């Protein structure tokens, strides 16, 4: 677009031109973009340059010292994008417009949707309960009770570049993740939590309001349904049985080949809230369907299954993971995913440029470098999980389910 720089030059796009060029342009050129309003330096009158019309009143672009000098010059101008407006168009008188009302301009499905109810942190709970944070044992979000690596705290204390925007590609972190996962870094993308990556997949594969569907297997992680609602998708809920097994027969029955088949299938393994996992045979069967299969391995370190390498073999598989659980970085919001190249190249285009903060990238990188200590603590939690399961089986009125996560 066109921007006015000063009384002696103009900026076109990112190119600065002198006022003689500007005058020449104004008197002879045709605008090939939506025209702005331009306030003249001496007359203070608005002039309109609309799409594909020649600029009027080129005298407003002649060189000179500005409003206080003998020549008209260039004044500070307000540029208003005004598509389709001609120079003879008239504006409505002030006060004749309909008052803005937010709900008249918001997507109806967002007005109707129920809000997601997040879990409260220690300090807010303490305030609400009138207790000290040290008096609260918090078990409602499956967080790591050991906390992050001590090396993370030290690294953040000594961080030199917190005042600089973060690396938009998380290069150092992805290099370390490639070693950790044995997946080439060109397949890896880091997000502000795995939640951001879930939302990006919806933005990429779902057109809001077109009736496009995704499949969800409740009871499970609530963000799949939440992001489905936010992004205007139809969420097809296929409920697990009493053993939390996936209803794969019902899933396959959804596919008619009529252009309305589900775009994505979301599977948490281990599943939240029961800790069950999908078997290799089940996953291979689901991967035969013509949908993107999103396997959420947020609790991977607590389980024995490892399917992230399958992404290299299956063009319709995405595997998501997080630093929230095993590395105790839930408050830093760092997740990552492995994607087919045909998918990740578009995700790079639509993600926010600086989505993972400097401190978060640093914390995740140090956690991977100190993974032996963190994974040793994971083993302690797994042993405690087994002990807890054995103890509660002694209660006749409780029915615990075997878990491959950090909870029962």
Tab-separated table of C-alpha atoms in Angstrom:
chain	number	residue	atom	x	y	z
A	1	UNK	CA	0.000	0.000	0.000
A	2	UNK	CA	0.907	3.684	0.005
A	3	UNK	CA	2.379	5.338	3.080
A	4	UNK	CA	3.383	8.988	3.569
A	5	UNK	CA	6.822	9.313	5.134
A	6	UNK	CA	7.490	13.078	5.365
A	7	UNK	CA	7.305	16.289	3.379
A	8	UNK	CA	10.206	15.143	1.242
A	9	UNK	CA	9.531	11.517	0.397
A	10	UNK	CA	7.002	8.737	0.065
A	11	UNK	CA	7.188	5.061	0.859
A	12	UNK	CA	5.741	2.609	-1.658
A	13	UNK	CA	5.642	-0.841	-0.100
A	14	UNK	CA	9.140	-0.920	1.352
A	15	UNK	CA	10.715	1.428	-1.236
A	16	UNK	CA	11.226	5.087	-0.405
A	17	UNK	CA	10.812	7.495	-3.335
A	18	UNK	CA	11.390	11.242	-3.555
A	19	UNK	CA	8.592	13.759	-3.942
A	20	UNK	CA	9.463	14.435	-7.577
A	21	UNK	CA	8.871	10.791	-8.326
A	22	UNK	CA	5.744	10.962	-6.215
A	23	UNK	CA	4.439	13.929	-8.169
A	24	UNK	CA	5.173	12.183	-11.433
A	25	UNK	CA	3.465	9.048	-10.170
A	26	UNK	CA	0.447	10.964	-8.934
A	27	UNK	CA	-0.101	12.823	-12.204
A	28	UNK	CA	0.380	9.928	-14.581
A	29	UNK	CA	0.033	6.588	-12.849
A	30	UNK	CA	-2.933	4.388	-12.197
A	31	UNK	CA	-3.527	2.919	-8.757
A	32	UNK	CA	-3.574	-0.876	-8.786
A	33	UNK	CA	-4.596	-1.223	-5.175
A	34	UNK	CA	-7.528	-0.181	-3.003
A	35	UNK	CA	-7.347	3.591	-2.693
A	36	UNK	CA	-6.769	5.626	0.471
A	37	UNK	CA	-8.152	8.957	1.551
A	38	UNK	CA	-5.480	11.637	1.283
A	39	UNK	CA	-5.672	14.918	3.167
A	40	UNK	CA	-4.116	17.792	1.230
A	41	UNK	CA	-1.415	19.826	2.926
A	42	UNK	CA	-2.844	23.265	2.283
A	43	UNK	CA	-6.542	22.710	1.675
A	44	UNK	CA	-7.059	19.985	4.277
A	45	UNK	CA	-9.670	18.532	1.933
A	46	UNK	CA	-10.061	14.804	1.377
A	47	UNK	CA	-9.149	13.340	-1.993
A	48	UNK	CA	-10.074	9.812	-2.956
A	49	UNK	CA	-8.000	7.445	-5.059
A	50	UNK	CA	-10.015	4.338	-5.787
A	51	UNK	CA	-9.005	1.080	-7.405
A	52	UNK	CA	-7.896	1.440	-11.038
A	53	UNK	CA	-8.511	5.210	-11.088
A	54	UNK	CA	-5.898	7.898	-11.704
A	55	UNK	CA	-4.856	9.950	-8.682
A	56	UNK	CA	-6.479	13.375	-8.598
A	57	UNK	CA	-4.924	16.702	-7.620
A	58	UNK	CA	-1.296	15.847	-8.222
A	59	UNK	CA	-0.360	19.260	-6.822
A	60	UNK	CA	-0.694	17.671	-3.407
A	61	UNK	CA	2.437	15.652	-4.198
A	62	UNK	CA	4.702	18.548	-5.299
A	63	UNK	CA	7.946	19.019	-3.431
A	64	UNK	CA	7.994	21.638	-0.710
A	65	UNK	CA	8.505	22.344	2.926
A	66	UNK	CA	4.999	21.370	3.979
A	67	UNK	CA	1.958	23.137	5.402
A	68	UNK	CA	3.885	26.164	6.705
A	69	UNK	CA	5.829	26.812	3.474
A	70	UNK	CA	4.929	28.513	0.229
A	71	UNK	CA	4.239	25.259	-1.589
A	72	UNK	CA	1.532	22.760	-0.706
A	73	UNK	CA	3.947	19.925	0.095
A	74	UNK	CA	2.981	16.679	1.825
A	75	UNK	CA	1.176	16.584	5.108
A	76	UNK	CA	0.664	13.817	7.591
A	77	UNK	CA	-2.154	11.820	6.050
A	78	UNK	CA	-4.579	9.244	7.183
A	79	UNK	CA	-4.825	6.197	4.913
A	80	UNK	CA	-8.151	4.432	4.987
A	81	UNK	CA	-8.600	1.318	2.876
A	82	UNK	CA	-11.851	2.001	1.068
A	83	UNK	CA	-12.498	-0.706	-1.496
A	84	UNK	CA	-14.730	0.171	-4.416
A	85	UNK	CA	-15.107	3.859	-3.500
A	86	UNK	CA	-15.029	6.371	-6.316
A	87	UNK	CA	-14.085	10.032	-6.112
A	88	UNK	CA	-17.695	11.091	-6.488
A	89	UNK	CA	-18.989	8.852	-3.751
A	90	UNK	CA	-20.617	10.532	-0.778
A	91	UNK	CA	-20.463	9.448	2.851
A	92	UNK	CA	-23.361	9.041	5.195
A	93	UNK	CA	-23.934	11.887	7.575
A	94	UNK	CA	-22.605	11.315	11.101
A	95	UNK	CA	-25.028	9.515	13.362
A	96	UNK	CA	-26.933	7.673	10.633
A	97	UNK	CA	-25.067	4.347	10.996
A	98	UNK	CA	-26.445	1.426	12.932
A	99	UNK	CA	-24.754	1.061	16.300
A	100	UNK	CA	-22.201	-1.735	16.539
A	101	UNK	CA	-23.382	-4.765	18.464
A	102	UNK	CA	-20.787	-7.466	19.128
A	103	UNK	CA	-23.117	-10.463	18.954
A	104	UNK	CA	-24.407	-9.391	15.541
A	105	UNK	CA	-20.871	-9.851	14.207
A	106	UNK	CA	-19.746	-13.014	16.021
A	107	UNK	CA	-20.107	-16.509	14.578
A	108	UNK	CA	-23.326	-17.971	15.944
A	109	UNK	CA	-21.741	-21.300	16.881
A	110	UNK	CA	-19.284	-19.461	19.126
A	111	UNK	CA	-22.093	-17.565	20.823
A	112	UNK	CA	-23.858	-20.882	21.480
A	113	UNK	CA	-20.844	-22.939	22.610
A	114	UNK	CA	-20.134	-23.755	26.228
A	115	UNK	CA	-16.857	-22.346	27.609
A	116	UNK	CA	-13.962	-24.614	28.504
A	117	UNK	CA	-13.460	-24.741	32.257
A	118	UNK	CA	-9.717	-24.705	32.992
A	119	UNK	CA	-8.045	-26.020	36.126
A	120	UNK	CA	-6.838	-23.436	38.633
A	121	UNK	CA	-3.167	-23.077	39.671
A	122	UNK	CA	-1.880	-23.222	43.246
A	123	UNK	CA	-1.875	-19.503	43.967
A	124	UNK	CA	-5.472	-18.986	42.793
A	125	UNK	CA	-6.696	-22.049	44.683
A	126	UNK	CA	-4.906	-20.819	47.790
A	127	UNK	CA	-6.557	-17.426	47.477
A	128	UNK	CA	-10.009	-18.934	47.005
A	129	UNK	CA	-9.596	-21.405	49.864
A	130	UNK	CA	-7.856	-19.014	52.214
A	131	UNK	CA	-4.911	-21.382	52.584
A	132	UNK	CA	-1.202	-21.352	51.860
A	133	UNK	CA	-0.127	-23.072	48.619
A	134	UNK	CA	2.049	-25.402	50.727
A	135	UNK	CA	-1.093	-26.702	52.425
A	136	UNK	CA	-2.648	-27.871	49.136
A	137	UNK	CA	-2.029	-31.245	47.504
A	138	UNK	CA	-3.013	-30.708	43.879
A	139	UNK	CA	-4.001	-33.828	41.909
A	140	UNK	CA	-6.581	-32.490	39.438
A	141	UNK	CA	-4.348	-31.898	36.378
A	142	UNK	CA	-1.927	-34.865	36.423
A	143	UNK	CA	1.022	-32.542	36.979
A	144	UNK	CA	4.481	-33.742	37.941
A	145	UNK	CA	4.960	-33.443	41.743
A	146	UNK	CA	8.772	-33.399	41.476
A	147	UNK	CA	8.868	-30.170	39.513
A	148	UNK	CA	11.292	-29.311	36.700
A	149	UNK	CA	14.982	-30.077	36.559
A	150	UNK	CA	17.018	-27.837	38.899
A	151	UNK	CA	19.130	-27.027	35.859
A	152	UNK	CA	16.087	-25.373	34.263
A	153	UNK	CA	15.780	-22.932	37.138
A	154	UNK	CA	19.458	-22.078	36.913
A	155	UNK	CA	19.323	-21.634	33.145
A	156	UNK	CA	16.375	-19.251	33.415
A	157	UNK	CA	18.146	-17.299	36.132
A	158	UNK	CA	21.140	-16.802	33.827
A	159	UNK	CA	19.148	-16.307	30.602
A	160	UNK	CA	20.837	-13.571	28.519
A	161	UNK	CA	18.248	-12.878	25.814
A	162	UNK	CA	14.833	-12.611	27.445
A	163	UNK	CA	14.463	-9.165	25.879
A	164	UNK	CA	14.830	-10.568	22.330
A	165	UNK	CA	12.077	-12.267	20.303
A	166	UNK	CA	12.440	-16.057	20.316
A	167	UNK	CA	13.664	-18.255	17.489
A	168	UNK	CA	10.519	-18.779	15.357
A	169	UNK	CA	11.760	-22.192	14.222
A	170	UNK	CA	13.008	-23.473	17.612
A	171	UNK	CA	16.097	-24.784	15.808
A	172	UNK	CA	18.204	-25.799	18.819
A	173	UNK	CA	15.228	-27.436	20.516
A	174	UNK	CA	14.198	-29.329	17.378
A	175	UNK	CA	17.764	-30.547	16.897
A	176	UNK	CA	17.717	-31.998	20.402
A	177	UNK	CA	14.218	-33.425	19.885
A	178	UNK	CA	15.417	-35.189	16.739
A	179	UNK	CA	17.978	-37.019	18.883
A	180	UNK	CA	15.399	-37.799	21.563
A	181	UNK	CA	12.762	-39.132	19.160
A	182	UNK	CA	14.941	-40.493	16.324
A	183	UNK	CA	12.771	-38.487	13.932
A	184	UNK	CA	14.413	-36.036	11.483
A	185	UNK	CA	13.922	-32.441	12.602
A	186	UNK	CA	12.195	-31.459	9.329
A	187	UNK	CA	9.249	-33.549	10.562
A	188	UNK	CA	9.132	-31.801	13.955
A	189	UNK	CA	7.223	-28.681	14.962
A	190	UNK	CA	7.169	-27.100	18.424
A	191	UNK	CA	4.114	-25.354	19.820
A	192	UNK	CA	2.982	-23.419	22.875
A	193	UNK	CA	1.814	-26.682	24.354
A	194	UNK	CA	0.404	-29.523	22.297
A	195	UNK	CA	-2.876	-27.594	22.543
A	196	UNK	CA	-1.602	-25.064	20.021
A	197	UNK	CA	-0.703	-27.829	17.571
A	198	UNK	CA	-4.195	-29.318	17.893
A	199	UNK	CA	-5.696	-25.926	17.101
A	200	UNK	CA	-3.363	-25.493	14.101
A	201	UNK	CA	-4.487	-28.835	12.684
A	202	UNK	CA	-8.101	-27.692	12.899
A	203	UNK	CA	-7.242	-24.437	11.126
A	204	UNK	CA	-5.477	-26.376	8.402
A	205	UNK	CA	-8.038	-29.115	7.751
A	206	UNK	CA	-11.394	-27.574	8.717
A	207	UNK	CA	-13.357	-24.840	6.960
A	208	UNK	CA	-15.708	-23.358	9.604
A	209	UNK	CA	-19.393	-23.830	9.041
A	210	UNK	CA	-19.083	-26.296	6.146
A	211	UNK	CA	-20.220	-29.346	8.118
A	212	UNK	CA	-16.781	-30.984	7.997
A	213	UNK	CA	-16.367	-33.516	10.794
A	214	UNK	CA	-13.780	-34.950	13.150
A	215	UNK	CA	-14.036	-38.054	15.335
A	216	UNK	CA	-13.626	-37.992	19.104
A	217	UNK	CA	-13.665	-40.929	21.558
A	218	UNK	CA	-15.095	-39.815	24.939
A	219	UNK	CA	-14.374	-39.962	27.748
A	220	UNK	CA	-11.068	-38.399	26.729
A	221	UNK	CA	-9.064	-35.179	26.681
A	222	UNK	CA	-11.483	-32.255	26.411
A	223	UNK	CA	-9.458	-30.097	24.012
A	224	UNK	CA	-10.437	-32.137	20.935
A	225	UNK	CA	-14.094	-31.224	21.381
A	226	UNK	CA	-13.221	-27.666	22.444
A	227	UNK	CA	-11.114	-26.966	19.342
A	228	UNK	CA	-13.744	-28.616	17.181
A	229	UNK	CA	-16.334	-26.145	18.458
A	230	UNK	CA	-14.003	-23.155	18.176
A	231	UNK	CA	-13.082	-23.975	14.585
A	232	UNK	CA	-16.603	-24.704	13.377
A	233	UNK	CA	-16.241	-28.458	12.861
A	234	UNK	CA	-18.833	-31.138	13.498
A	235	UNK	CA	-17.554	-33.335	16.332
A	236	UNK	CA	-18.691	-36.956	16.036
A	237	UNK	CA	-18.468	-38.575	19.473
A	238	UNK	CA	-18.022	-42.348	19.460
A	239	UNK	CA	-18.063	-43.446	23.080
A	240	UNK	CA	-15.653	-45.983	24.502
A	241	UNK	CA	-17.027	-49.094	26.187
A	242	UNK	CA	-16.787	-49.897	29.906
A	243	UNK	CA	-13.178	-50.989	29.443
A	244	UNK	CA	-12.401	-47.751	27.576
A	245	UNK	CA	-11.815	-49.629	24.310
A	246	UNK	CA	-12.229	-47.828	20.996
A	247	UNK	CA	-15.412	-48.583	18.970
A	248	UNK	CA	-13.524	-49.182	15.722
A	249	UNK	CA	-16.472	-50.906	14.010
A	250	UNK	CA	-18.579	-47.789	14.579
A	251	UNK	CA	-15.722	-45.648	13.303
A	252	UNK	CA	-15.405	-47.594	10.048
A	253	UNK	CA	-19.177	-47.410	9.532
A	254	UNK	CA	-18.933	-43.601	9.274
A	255	UNK	CA	-17.100	-43.791	5.955
A	256	UNK	CA	-19.393	-43.652	2.926
A	257	UNK	CA	-16.985	-42.278	0.326
A	258	UNK	CA	-19.448	-39.475	-0.470
A	259	UNK	CA	-17.108	-36.577	0.231
A	260	UNK	CA	-18.377	-36.170	3.792
A	261	UNK	CA	-16.009	-38.570	5.532
A	262	UNK	CA	-14.312	-37.291	8.718
A	263	UNK	CA	-11.286	-35.074	8.168
A	264	UNK	CA	-9.473	-36.070	11.374
A	265	UNK	CA	-9.543	-38.748	14.087
A	266	UNK	CA	-8.224	-37.912	17.563
A	267	UNK	CA	-6.842	-40.678	19.783
A	268	UNK	CA	-5.184	-40.116	23.157
A	269	UNK	CA	-2.798	-42.946	24.036
A	270	UNK	CA	-2.463	-43.249	26.979
A	271	UNK	CA	-5.983	-41.965	27.258
A	272	UNK	CA	-7.061	-39.353	29.742
A	273	UNK	CA	-8.778	-40.179	32.165
A	274	UNK	CA	-8.224	-43.964	32.362
A	275	UNK	CA	-4.631	-44.436	31.143
A	276	UNK	CA	-5.417	-47.098	28.527
A	277	UNK	CA	-3.471	-47.339	25.271
A	278	UNK	CA	-4.379	-48.194	21.691
A	279	UNK	CA	-2.719	-51.365	20.429
A	280	UNK	CA	-0.514	-51.567	17.353
A	281	UNK	CA	-3.138	-53.658	15.570
A	282	UNK	CA	-5.911	-51.160	16.361
A	283	UNK	CA	-3.825	-48.213	15.221
A	284	UNK	CA	-2.857	-49.911	11.949
A	285	UNK	CA	-6.529	-50.663	11.291
A	286	UNK	CA	-7.499	-47.026	11.897
A	287	UNK	CA	-4.655	-45.769	9.699
A	288	UNK	CA	-6.245	-47.527	6.719
A	289	UNK	CA	-9.086	-44.983	6.833
A	290	UNK	CA	-8.875	-41.889	4.574
A	291	UNK	CA	-8.511	-39.399	7.455
A	292	UNK	CA	-5.671	-37.727	9.307
A	293	UNK	CA	-5.080	-39.718	12.496
A	294	UNK	CA	-3.852	-37.550	15.392
A	295	UNK	CA	-2.237	-39.726	18.075
A	296	UNK	CA	-1.782	-37.779	21.292
A	297	UNK	CA	1.099	-39.279	23.288
A	298	UNK	CA	1.191	-36.653	26.032
A	299	UNK	CA	2.002	-39.365	28.595
A	300	UNK	CA	4.417	-41.283	26.369
A	301	UNK	CA	7.241	-41.415	28.927
A	302	UNK	CA	4.970	-43.266	31.371
A	303	UNK	CA	4.011	-45.928	28.821
A	304	UNK	CA	5.872	-48.554	26.832
A	305	UNK	CA	4.410	-47.692	23.413
A	306	UNK	CA	6.364	-45.487	21.019
A	307	UNK	CA	4.739	-44.706	17.661
A	308	UNK	CA	6.338	-41.380	16.777
A	309	UNK	CA	8.562	-43.086	14.200
A	310	UNK	CA	5.471	-44.344	12.389
A	311	UNK	CA	5.029	-40.833	10.984
A	312	UNK	CA	7.832	-41.596	8.537
A	313	UNK	CA	5.835	-44.545	7.185
A	314	UNK	CA	2.261	-43.240	7.215
A	315	UNK	CA	1.201	-40.124	5.313
A	316	UNK	CA	-1.929	-39.709	7.460
A	317	UNK	CA	-0.407	-39.970	10.947
A	318	UNK	CA	0.494	-37.154	13.339
A	319	UNK	CA	1.961	-37.825	16.795
A	320	UNK	CA	1.784	-35.144	19.501
A	321	UNK	CA	3.787	-34.957	22.724
A	322	UNK	CA	4.429	-32.511	25.549
A	323	UNK	CA	6.959	-31.429	28.157
A	324	UNK	CA	4.177	-30.821	30.692
A	325	UNK	CA	4.161	-34.243	32.349
A	326	UNK	CA	7.535	-35.997	32.291
A	327	UNK	CA	9.612	-32.774	32.369
A	328	UNK	CA	7.231	-30.883	34.713
A	329	UNK	CA	7.013	-27.851	32.416
A	330	UNK	CA	3.218	-27.504	32.372
A	331	UNK	CA	3.570	-23.835	33.303
A	332	UNK	CA	5.998	-23.180	30.435
A	333	UNK	CA	3.626	-24.479	27.703
A	334	UNK	CA	5.886	-26.499	25.411
A	335	UNK	CA	4.614	-29.279	23.168
A	336	UNK	CA	5.807	-30.774	19.925
A	337	UNK	CA	4.617	-33.011	17.160
A	338	UNK	CA	5.889	-35.220	14.364
A	339	UNK	CA	4.132	-34.601	11.051
A	340	UNK	CA	4.256	-35.880	7.479
A	341	UNK	CA	6.140	-33.412	5.292
A	342	UNK	CA	3.006	-32.766	3.213
A	343	UNK	CA	1.291	-31.500	6.381
A	344	UNK	CA	4.083	-29.704	8.217
A	345	UNK	CA	4.965	-27.437	5.299
A	346	UNK	CA	1.549	-25.817	5.619
A	347	UNK	CA	1.632	-25.697	9.415
A	348	UNK	CA	4.787	-23.601	9.183
A	349	UNK	CA	2.814	-21.031	7.190
A	350	UNK	CA	-0.076	-20.655	9.613
A	351	UNK	CA	1.562	-20.849	13.030
A	352	UNK	CA	2.252	-17.643	14.927
A	353	UNK	CA	5.832	-16.559	14.117
A	354	UNK	CA	7.097	-16.327	17.719
A	355	UNK	CA	4.825	-18.906	19.307
A	356	UNK	CA	7.224	-20.473	21.835
A	357	UNK	CA	8.777	-18.041	24.304
A	358	UNK	CA	12.524	-17.735	24.876
A	359	UNK	CA	12.177	-19.056	28.432
A	360	UNK	CA	10.039	-21.981	27.289
A	361	UNK	CA	12.468	-23.021	24.553
A	362	UNK	CA	15.344	-22.780	27.002
A	363	UNK	CA	13.523	-24.831	29.661
A	364	UNK	CA	12.642	-27.585	27.193
A	365	UNK	CA	16.173	-27.716	25.773
A	366	UNK	CA	17.756	-27.986	29.228
A	367	UNK	CA	15.207	-30.661	30.182
A	368	UNK	CA	16.270	-32.806	27.242
A	369	UNK	CA	19.910	-32.317	28.189
A	370	UNK	CA	19.053	-33.417	31.745
A	371	UNK	CA	16.684	-36.180	30.674
A	372	UNK	CA	18.410	-38.916	32.680
A	373	UNK	CA	17.460	-37.277	35.966
A	374	UNK	CA	13.925	-36.506	34.802
A	375	UNK	CA	13.324	-40.002	33.433
A	376	UNK	CA	14.594	-41.486	36.702
A	377	UNK	CA	11.831	-39.542	38.450
A	378	UNK	CA	9.358	-40.905	35.894
A	379	UNK	CA	10.378	-44.408	36.974
A	380	UNK	CA	9.686	-43.485	40.592
A	381	UNK	CA	6.188	-42.312	39.615
A	382	UNK	CA	5.557	-45.526	37.696
A	383	UNK	CA	6.513	-47.578	40.753
A	384	UNK	CA	4.216	-45.465	42.913
A	385	UNK	CA	1.452	-45.934	40.341
A	386	UNK	CA	1.771	-49.705	40.674
A	387	UNK	CA	1.803	-49.546	44.474
A	388	UNK	CA	-1.236	-47.264	44.550
A	389	UNK	CA	-3.146	-49.538	42.158
A	390	UNK	CA	-2.456	-52.569	44.347
A	391	UNK	CA	-3.583	-50.779	47.502
A	392	UNK	CA	-6.914	-49.516	46.140
A	393	UNK	CA	-7.850	-52.942	44.716
A	394	UNK	CA	-8.387	-53.950	48.340
A	395	UNK	CA	-11.459	-51.706	48.521
A	396	UNK	CA	-14.578	-53.568	47.350
A	397	UNK	CA	-16.315	-50.326	46.410
A	398	UNK	CA	-13.529	-49.180	44.078
A	399	UNK	CA	-12.754	-50.509	40.610
A	400	UNK	CA	-9.342	-49.227	39.448
A	401	UNK	CA	-8.326	-49.511	35.803
A	402	UNK	CA	-4.796	-50.458	34.776
A	403	UNK	CA	-2.986	-47.296	33.702
A	404	UNK	CA	0.006	-46.523	31.494
A	405	UNK	CA	0.065	-42.893	32.584
A	406	UNK	CA	0.960	-40.943	35.732
A	407	UNK	CA	-2.469	-41.450	37.306
A	408	UNK	CA	-4.951	-44.229	38.091
